[in-house]
Amino acid sequence: MRRLTTLFPSEFLEEHAEELGVVEREGKLQVPVLVWALVFGFAAGESRTLAGFRRSYNSTADETISPGGFY
């Protein structure tokens, strides 16, 4: 985990997401948290549903996102 977060720091993930047009508008979504929730929580976890992914994201993020906002 430490190696990956060193290779891909939050600033890099945010800049790369902006270049790719991943985020269309500023809001509560935190791109680095989204990436790490996917890599560490969702991909390796036993619950591989969108609801499970949202729970993984919300457990890591500063602000939680409602189901409607997440989808």
Short mmCIF file of C-alpha atoms in Angstrom, two decimals:
data_model
loop_
_atom_site.label_atom_id
_atom_site.label_comp_id
_atom_site.label_asym_id
_atom_site.label_seq_id
_atom_site.Cartn_x
_atom_site.Cartn_y
_atom_site.Cartn_z
CA MET A 1 0.00 0.00 0.00
CA ARG A 2 2.76 2.44 0.90
CA ARG A 3 4.55 1.75 -2.38
CA LEU A 4 1.47 2.49 -4.45
CA THR A 5 0.64 5.69 -2.61
CA THR A 6 4.25 6.80 -3.07
CA LEU A 7 4.18 6.00 -6.79
CA PHE A 8 0.82 7.73 -7.27
CA PRO A 9 0.54 10.65 -4.81
CA SER A 10 -2.79 12.45 -4.44
CA GLU A 11 -1.60 15.47 -6.43
CA PHE A 12 -0.69 13.25 -9.38
CA LEU A 13 -4.08 11.51 -9.31
CA GLU A 14 -5.94 14.82 -9.18
CA GLU A 15 -3.94 16.33 -12.05
CA HIS A 16 -4.27 13.22 -14.19
CA ALA A 17 -8.02 13.04 -13.56
CA GLU A 18 -8.34 16.67 -14.60
CA GLU A 19 -6.35 16.06 -17.80
CA LEU A 20 -8.59 13.10 -18.67
CA GLY A 21 -11.79 14.98 -17.90
CA VAL A 22 -12.86 12.49 -15.24
CA VAL A 23 -14.54 15.11 -13.08
CA GLU A 24 -16.99 17.33 -14.91
CA ARG A 25 -17.73 19.67 -12.00
CA GLU A 26 -16.30 20.39 -8.59
CA GLY A 27 -18.16 18.77 -5.74
CA LYS A 28 -17.65 16.46 -2.82
CA LEU A 29 -15.98 13.70 -4.84
CA GLN A 30 -12.33 13.24 -3.94
CA VAL A 31 -10.49 11.56 -6.82
CA PRO A 32 -7.59 10.15 -4.78
CA VAL A 33 -10.02 8.59 -2.30
CA LEU A 34 -12.05 7.17 -5.19
CA VAL A 35 -8.91 5.56 -6.69
CA TRP A 36 -7.72 4.11 -3.39
CA ALA A 37 -11.20 2.84 -2.50
CA LEU A 38 -11.27 1.03 -5.84
CA VAL A 39 -7.73 -0.35 -5.58
CA PHE A 40 -7.62 -1.29 -1.90
CA GLY A 41 -11.21 -1.65 -0.77
CA PHE A 42 -13.41 -2.58 -3.66
CA ALA A 43 -11.12 -4.69 -5.84
CA ALA A 44 -9.76 -6.76 -2.97
CA GLY A 45 -12.94 -6.93 -0.92
CA GLU A 46 -15.61 -9.53 -0.89
CA SER A 47 -18.47 -7.17 -1.77
CA ARG A 48 -18.13 -6.17 -5.41
CA THR A 49 -21.22 -4.10 -5.89
CA LEU A 50 -21.59 -0.40 -6.54
CA ALA A 51 -23.10 -0.06 -3.06
CA GLY A 52 -20.02 -1.80 -1.62
CA PHE A 53 -17.76 0.52 -3.59
CA ARG A 54 -19.66 3.54 -2.24
CA ARG A 55 -19.36 2.22 1.32
CA SER A 56 -15.63 1.71 0.82
CA TYR A 57 -15.32 5.27 -0.53
CA ASN A 58 -17.38 6.76 2.32
CA SER A 59 -15.34 4.96 4.97
CA THR A 60 -12.19 6.68 3.64
CA ALA A 61 -13.41 10.11 2.49
CA ASP A 62 -13.65 13.29 4.57
CA GLU A 63 -17.25 13.79 3.43
CA THR A 64 -19.68 10.99 2.68
CA ILE A 65 -21.59 10.90 -0.58
CA SER A 66 -25.23 9.86 -0.80
CA PRO A 67 -26.15 6.97 -3.11
CA GLY A 68 -27.69 9.37 -5.65
CA GLY A 69 -24.65 11.63 -5.66
CA PHE A 70 -22.30 8.70 -6.01
CA TYR A 71 -24.09 7.03 -8.92
#
